[in-house]
PDB file of C-alpha atoms in Angstrom:
ATOM      1  CA  MET H   2       9.622 -39.196  25.210  1.00  0.00           C
ATOM      2  CA  GLU H   3       6.177 -40.676  24.820  1.00  0.00           C
ATOM      3  CA  ARG H   4       4.546 -40.225  21.409  1.00  0.00           C
ATOM      4  CA  ILE H   5       1.033 -38.801  21.644  1.00  0.00           C
ATOM      5  CA  THR H   6      -1.942 -40.392  19.877  1.00  0.00           C
ATOM      6  CA  TRP H   7      -3.709 -38.759  16.930  1.00  0.00           C
ATOM      7  CA  ASP H   8      -6.597 -37.821  19.210  1.00  0.00           C
ATOM      8  CA  GLN H   9      -4.188 -36.157  21.652  1.00  0.00           C
ATOM      9  CA  PHE H  10      -2.433 -34.418  18.753  1.00  0.00           C
ATOM     10  CA  PHE H  11      -5.637 -32.873  17.396  1.00  0.00           C
ATOM     11  CA  MET H  12      -6.819 -32.021  20.896  1.00  0.00           C
ATOM     12  CA  ALA H  13      -3.479 -30.278  21.464  1.00  0.00           C
ATOM     13  CA  GLN H  14      -4.157 -28.245  18.302  1.00  0.00           C
ATOM     14  CA  SER H  15      -7.492 -27.190  19.797  1.00  0.00           C
ATOM     15  CA  HIS H  16      -5.789 -26.186  23.038  1.00  0.00           C
ATOM     16  CA  LEU H  17      -3.262 -24.141  21.065  1.00  0.00           C
ATOM     17  CA  LEU H  18      -6.105 -22.421  19.220  1.00  0.00           C
ATOM     18  CA  ALA H  19      -7.720 -21.652  22.590  1.00  0.00           C
ATOM     19  CA  LEU H  20      -4.618 -19.617  23.446  1.00  0.00           C
ATOM     20  CA  ARG H  21      -5.766 -17.150  20.746  1.00  0.00           C
ATOM     21  CA  SER H  22      -9.150 -16.653  22.445  1.00  0.00           C
ATOM     22  CA  THR H  23     -10.156 -13.114  23.310  1.00  0.00           C
ATOM     23  CA  CYS H  24     -12.833 -14.253  25.764  1.00  0.00           C
ATOM     24  CA  THR H  25     -12.081 -13.533  29.414  1.00  0.00           C
ATOM     25  CA  ARG H  26     -14.618 -16.071  30.714  1.00  0.00           C
ATOM     26  CA  LEU H  27     -13.450 -19.295  29.025  1.00  0.00           C
ATOM     27  CA  ALA H  28     -10.848 -19.938  26.321  1.00  0.00           C
ATOM     28  CA  VAL H  29     -12.070 -22.576  23.850  1.00  0.00           C
ATOM     29  CA  GLY H  30     -10.475 -23.994  20.713  1.00  0.00           C
ATOM     30  CA  ALA H  31     -11.872 -26.250  17.988  1.00  0.00           C
ATOM     31  CA  THR H  32     -10.226 -28.184  15.153  1.00  0.00           C
ATOM     32  CA  ILE H  33     -12.022 -29.856  12.250  1.00  0.00           C
ATOM     33  CA  VAL H  34     -10.217 -32.903  10.884  1.00  0.00           C
ATOM     34  CA  ARG H  35     -10.783 -35.212   7.926  1.00  0.00           C
ATOM     35  CA  ASP H  36      -8.573 -38.210   7.199  1.00  0.00           C
ATOM     36  CA  ARG H  37      -6.101 -37.074   9.867  1.00  0.00           C
ATOM     37  CA  ARG H  38      -5.699 -33.705   8.173  1.00  0.00           C
ATOM     38  CA  ILE H  39      -6.701 -30.403   9.738  1.00  0.00           C
ATOM     39  CA  ILE H  40      -9.196 -28.627   7.485  1.00  0.00           C
ATOM     40  CA  ALA H  41     -10.242 -25.754   9.785  1.00  0.00           C
ATOM     41  CA  GLY H  42      -9.793 -24.322  13.239  1.00  0.00           C
ATOM     42  CA  GLY H  43     -11.380 -21.738  15.440  1.00  0.00           C
ATOM     43  CA  TYR H  44     -11.343 -20.129  18.851  1.00  0.00           C
ATOM     44  CA  ASN H  45     -13.901 -18.088  20.715  1.00  0.00           C
ATOM     45  CA  GLY H  46     -13.583 -14.405  20.051  1.00  0.00           C
ATOM     46  CA  SER H  47     -15.246 -11.386  18.589  1.00  0.00           C
ATOM     47  CA  ILE H  48     -16.116 -10.854  14.953  1.00  0.00           C
ATOM     48  CA  SER H  49     -13.222  -9.773  12.739  1.00  0.00           C
ATOM     49  CA  GLY H  50     -12.478  -6.132  13.416  1.00  0.00           C
ATOM     50  CA  GLY H  51     -14.893  -5.983  16.353  1.00  0.00           C
ATOM     51  CA  ASP H  52     -14.345  -5.093  19.984  1.00  0.00           C
ATOM     52  CA  HIS H  53     -12.783  -7.885  22.021  1.00  0.00           C
ATOM     53  CA  CYS H  54     -13.780  -8.930  25.521  1.00  0.00           C
ATOM     54  CA  ILE H  55     -10.149  -8.631  26.629  1.00  0.00           C
ATOM     55  CA  ASP H  56     -10.299  -4.941  25.633  1.00  0.00           C
ATOM     56  CA  LYS H  57     -13.891  -3.889  26.348  1.00  0.00           C
ATOM     57  CA  GLY H  58     -15.157  -6.569  28.744  1.00  0.00           C
ATOM     58  CA  CYS H  59     -17.796  -9.184  28.122  1.00  0.00           C
ATOM     59  CA  TYR H  60     -21.181  -8.117  26.812  1.00  0.00           C
ATOM     60  CA  VAL H  61     -23.350 -10.442  28.889  1.00  0.00           C
ATOM     61  CA  VAL H  62     -27.045 -10.995  28.175  1.00  0.00           C
ATOM     62  CA  ASP H  63     -28.964 -13.683  30.072  1.00  0.00           C
ATOM     63  CA  GLY H  64     -25.726 -15.114  31.454  1.00  0.00           C
ATOM     64  CA  HIS H  65     -24.030 -15.434  28.035  1.00  0.00           C
ATOM     65  CA  CYS H  66     -21.508 -13.193  26.355  1.00  0.00           C
ATOM     66  CA  VAL H  67     -23.057 -12.105  23.070  1.00  0.00           C
ATOM     67  CA  ARG H  68     -19.857 -10.412  21.853  1.00  0.00           C
ATOM     68  CA  THR H  69     -18.087 -13.677  21.027  1.00  0.00           C
ATOM     69  CA  VAL H  70     -18.432 -16.216  18.259  1.00  0.00           C
ATOM     70  CA  HIS H  71     -17.845 -19.676  19.715  1.00  0.00           C
ATOM     71  CA  ALA H  72     -14.833 -21.734  18.633  1.00  0.00           C
ATOM     72  CA  GLU H  73     -16.932 -24.467  17.010  1.00  0.00           C
ATOM     73  CA  MET H  74     -18.870 -21.884  14.985  1.00  0.00           C
ATOM     74  CA  ASN H  75     -15.665 -20.132  13.922  1.00  0.00           C
ATOM     75  CA  ALA H  76     -14.233 -23.448  12.677  1.00  0.00           C
ATOM     76  CA  LEU H  77     -17.438 -24.304  10.783  1.00  0.00           C
ATOM     77  CA  LEU H  78     -17.605 -20.778   9.341  1.00  0.00           C
ATOM     78  CA  GLN H  79     -13.989 -21.065   8.226  1.00  0.00           C
ATOM     79  CA  CYS H  80     -15.007 -24.138   6.215  1.00  0.00           C
ATOM     80  CA  ALA H  81     -17.870 -22.192   4.644  1.00  0.00           C
ATOM     81  CA  LYS H  82     -15.710 -19.139   3.910  1.00  0.00           C
ATOM     82  CA  TYR H  83     -13.040 -21.133   2.110  1.00  0.00           C
ATOM     83  CA  GLY H  84     -15.284 -23.728   0.442  1.00  0.00           C
ATOM     84  CA  THR H  85     -14.183 -26.726   2.487  1.00  0.00           C
ATOM     85  CA  GLN H  86     -16.866 -29.269   3.302  1.00  0.00           C
ATOM     86  CA  ALA H  87     -17.237 -30.115   6.988  1.00  0.00           C
ATOM     87  CA  GLY H  88     -19.469 -33.112   6.248  1.00  0.00           C
ATOM     88  CA  ASP H  89     -18.138 -36.480   7.445  1.00  0.00           C
ATOM     89  CA  ALA H  90     -15.345 -34.767   9.373  1.00  0.00           C
ATOM     90  CA  ASP H  91     -14.339 -34.965  13.024  1.00  0.00           C
ATOM     91  CA  LEU H  92     -14.405 -32.029  15.446  1.00  0.00           C
ATOM     92  CA  TYR H  93     -11.977 -31.737  18.354  1.00  0.00           C
ATOM     93  CA  VAL H  94     -12.978 -29.151  20.930  1.00  0.00           C
ATOM     94  CA  THR H  95     -11.479 -28.230  24.298  1.00  0.00           C
ATOM     95  CA  HIS H  96     -14.880 -28.081  26.044  1.00  0.00           C
ATOM     96  CA  PHE H  97     -18.208 -29.806  25.488  1.00  0.00           C
ATOM     97  CA  PRO H  98     -20.172 -27.606  23.057  1.00  0.00           C
ATOM     98  CA  CYS H  99     -23.141 -25.450  24.026  1.00  0.00           C
ATOM     99  CA  LEU H 100     -26.594 -26.257  22.684  1.00  0.00           C
ATOM    100  CA  GLN H 101     -26.396 -23.768  19.795  1.00  0.00           C
ATOM    101  CA  CYS H 102     -22.980 -25.034  18.686  1.00  0.00           C
ATOM    102  CA  THR H 103     -24.231 -28.613  18.992  1.00  0.00           C
ATOM    103  CA  LYS H 104     -27.022 -27.850  16.531  1.00  0.00           C
ATOM    104  CA  SER H 105     -24.535 -26.270  14.108  1.00  0.00           C
ATOM    105  CA  ILE H 106     -22.178 -29.228  14.463  1.00  0.00           C
ATOM    106  CA  ILE H 107     -25.005 -31.579  13.507  1.00  0.00           C
ATOM    107  CA  GLN H 108     -26.170 -29.360  10.621  1.00  0.00           C
ATOM    108  CA  GLY H 109     -22.575 -29.087   9.377  1.00  0.00           C
ATOM    109  CA  GLY H 110     -22.393 -32.858   9.009  1.00  0.00           C
ATOM    110  CA  ILE H 111     -19.742 -33.542  11.639  1.00  0.00           C
ATOM    111  CA  THR H 112     -19.743 -37.298  12.338  1.00  0.00           C
ATOM    112  CA  ARG H 113     -17.531 -37.499  15.434  1.00  0.00           C
ATOM    113  CA  LEU H 114     -17.172 -35.021  18.286  1.00  0.00           C
ATOM    114  CA  TYR H 115     -14.118 -35.286  20.524  1.00  0.00           C
ATOM    115  CA  TYR H 116     -13.988 -33.086  23.620  1.00  0.00           C
ATOM    116  CA  ALA H 117     -11.489 -32.712  26.456  1.00  0.00           C
ATOM    117  CA  ALA H 118     -13.484 -31.154  29.304  1.00  0.00           C
ATOM    118  CA  ASP H 119     -17.087 -31.226  30.395  1.00  0.00           C
ATOM    119  CA  TYR H 120     -18.634 -27.768  30.458  1.00  0.00           C
ATOM    120  CA  ARG H 121     -22.297 -27.313  31.262  1.00  0.00           C
ATOM    121  CA  ASN H 122     -23.156 -30.344  29.137  1.00  0.00           C
ATOM    122  CA  HIS H 123     -26.750 -29.569  28.167  1.00  0.00           C
ATOM    123  CA  PRO H 124     -28.994 -32.680  28.331  1.00  0.00           C
ATOM    124  CA  TYR H 125     -30.777 -31.666  25.114  1.00  0.00           C
ATOM    125  CA  ALA H 126     -27.448 -31.252  23.307  1.00  0.00           C
ATOM    126  CA  ILE H 127     -26.525 -34.790  24.347  1.00  0.00           C
ATOM    127  CA  GLU H 128     -29.932 -36.019  23.173  1.00  0.00           C
ATOM    128  CA  LEU H 129     -29.590 -34.252  19.802  1.00  0.00           C
ATOM    129  CA  LEU H 130     -26.115 -35.709  19.224  1.00  0.00           C
ATOM    130  CA  GLU H 131     -27.448 -39.185  19.953  1.00  0.00           C
ATOM    131  CA  GLN H 132     -30.453 -38.670  17.624  1.00  0.00           C
ATOM    132  CA  ALA H 133     -28.196 -37.449  14.835  1.00  0.00           C
ATOM    133  CA  GLY H 134     -25.823 -40.391  15.258  1.00  0.00           C
ATOM    134  CA  VAL H 135     -22.844 -38.173  16.045  1.00  0.00           C
ATOM    135  CA  GLU H 136     -20.290 -40.236  17.928  1.00  0.00           C
ATOM    136  CA  VAL H 137     -19.173 -38.390  21.074  1.00  0.00           C
ATOM    137  CA  VAL H 138     -15.772 -39.234  22.539  1.00  0.00           C
ATOM    138  CA  HIS H 139     -14.225 -37.824  25.697  1.00  0.00           C
ATOM    139  CA  VAL H 140     -10.465 -37.364  25.209  1.00  0.00           C
ATOM    140  CA  PRO H 141      -8.820 -36.520  28.525  1.00  0.00           C
ATOM    141  CA  PHE H 142      -6.062 -34.043  27.799  1.00  0.00           C
ATOM    142  CA  ASP H 143      -3.055 -33.098  29.887  1.00  0.00           C
ATOM    143  CA  GLU H 144      -2.418 -29.423  29.120  1.00  0.00           C
ATOM    144  CA  ARG H 145       1.138 -29.803  30.433  1.00  0.00           C
ATOM    145  CA  LYS H 146       1.942 -31.452  27.089  1.00  0.00           C
ATOM    146  CA  ILE H 147       1.692 -28.046  25.379  1.00  0.00           C
ATOM    147  CA  ASP H 148       3.317 -25.939  28.099  1.00  0.00           C
ATOM    148  CA  PHE H 149       6.299 -24.532  26.231  1.00  0.00           C
ATOM    149  CA  LEU H 150       7.939 -23.338  29.445  1.00  0.00           C
ATOM    150  CA  SER H 151       7.450 -26.472  31.541  1.00  0.00           C
ATOM    151  CA  ASP H 152      11.168 -27.333  31.612  1.00  0.00           C
ATOM    152  CA  GLU H 153      12.078 -23.829  32.780  1.00  0.00           C
ATOM    153  CA  LYS H 154       9.284 -23.809  35.371  1.00  0.00           C
ATOM    154  CA  THR H 155      10.319 -27.190  36.689  1.00  0.00           C
ATOM    155  CA  ALA H 156      13.965 -26.118  36.922  1.00  0.00           C
ATOM    156  CA  LEU H 157      12.933 -23.000  38.858  1.00  0.00           C
ATOM    157  CA  TYR H 158      10.784 -24.983  41.295  1.00  0.00           C
ATOM    158  CA  LEU H 159      13.517 -27.547  41.836  1.00  0.00           C
ATOM    159  CA  GLU H 160      16.021 -24.743  42.461  1.00  0.00           C
ATOM    160  CA  MET H 161      13.635 -23.162  44.968  1.00  0.00           C
ATOM    161  CA  LEU H 162      13.175 -26.500  46.722  1.00  0.00           C
ATOM    162  CA  GLU H 163      16.938 -26.910  46.969  1.00  0.00           C
ATOM    163  CA  LYS H 164      17.250 -23.398  48.467  1.00  0.00           C
ATOM    164  CA  LEU H 165      14.507 -24.257  50.960  1.00  0.00           C
ATOM    165  CA  ARG H 166      16.417 -27.433  51.858  1.00  0.00           C
ATOM    166  CA  GLU H 167      19.659 -25.441  52.312  1.00  0.00           C
ATOM    167  CA  LYS H 168      17.896 -22.891  54.546  1.00  0.00           C
ATOM    168  CA  GLY H 169      16.758 -25.677  56.844  1.00  0.00           C
ATOM    169  CA  GLY H 170      13.240 -26.263  55.569  1.00  0.00           C
ATOM    170  CA  SER H 171      11.565 -29.113  57.424  1.00  0.00           C
ATOM    171  CA  GLU H 172      11.162 -32.496  55.769  1.00  0.00           C
ATOM    172  CA  GLU H 173       7.414 -31.965  55.993  1.00  0.00           C
ATOM    173  CA  GLU H 174       7.630 -28.675  54.041  1.00  0.00           C
ATOM    174  CA  LEU H 175       9.994 -30.167  51.484  1.00  0.00           C
ATOM    175  CA  ALA H 176       7.766 -33.208  51.012  1.00  0.00           C
ATOM    176  CA  TYR H 177       4.702 -31.000  50.574  1.00  0.00           C
ATOM    177  CA  PHE H 178       6.310 -28.740  47.955  1.00  0.00           C
ATOM    178  CA  SER H 179       8.010 -31.659  46.191  1.00  0.00           C
ATOM    179  CA  GLY H 180       4.611 -33.333  45.961  1.00  0.00           C
ATOM    180  CA  ARG H 181       3.050 -30.196  44.472  1.00  0.00           C
ATOM    181  CA  VAL H 182       5.832 -29.930  41.858  1.00  0.00           C
ATOM    182  CA  GLU H 183       5.295 -33.620  41.066  1.00  0.00           C
ATOM    183  CA  GLU H 184       1.525 -33.061  40.637  1.00  0.00           C
ATOM    184  CA  LEU H 185       2.012 -30.061  38.385  1.00  0.00           C
ATOM    185  CA  TYR H 186       4.982 -31.135  36.295  1.00  0.00           C
ATOM    186  CA  GLY H 187       5.240 -34.900  36.477  1.00  0.00           C
ATOM    187  CA  ASN H 188       8.105 -37.036  37.635  1.00  0.00           C
ATOM    188  CA  HIS H 189      11.247 -35.003  38.333  1.00  0.00           C
ATOM    189  CA  SER H 190      13.953 -35.785  40.833  1.00  0.00           C
ATOM    190  CA  THR H 191      13.770 -33.457  43.822  1.00  0.00           C
TER     191      THR H 191
END
């Protein structure tokens, strides 16, 4: 088994946090790290005790859901709530932050921003990060690394392929489906 890097580890934490999201439009997770130690985390969701998008639907104004607090803000607010300084820390986030979160990241003193996926990267946000001297690092992340059921899914697909083979599936069909399993779940014998 291949050992993941620290950047992949903290990005995986952010992806796990995103699984707690109550937003139906985009699940985002954020992890604040100092000296390779997690100091805070957040996901996008409603205020504590408030209505959630998964229950009541999104409350969209000007193309944005105003019901949710973004993951980056929740992580920064967690630092504030518990008296942990975010200054000189790193932030790992599943998606490139919006303009408002970018401003909060800068004001919070974050020195490095790691993100996994581009998402409406606002040109002014990029400009502000550059002006503030925040290092921005793209960390490609393979979400299959945190799929807790990947072995079971792979076994099921391989079993289905074998059944298709037994029922006389054409080599073309088998090759197609084997290729799709390979793309989704990596190298497995089919």
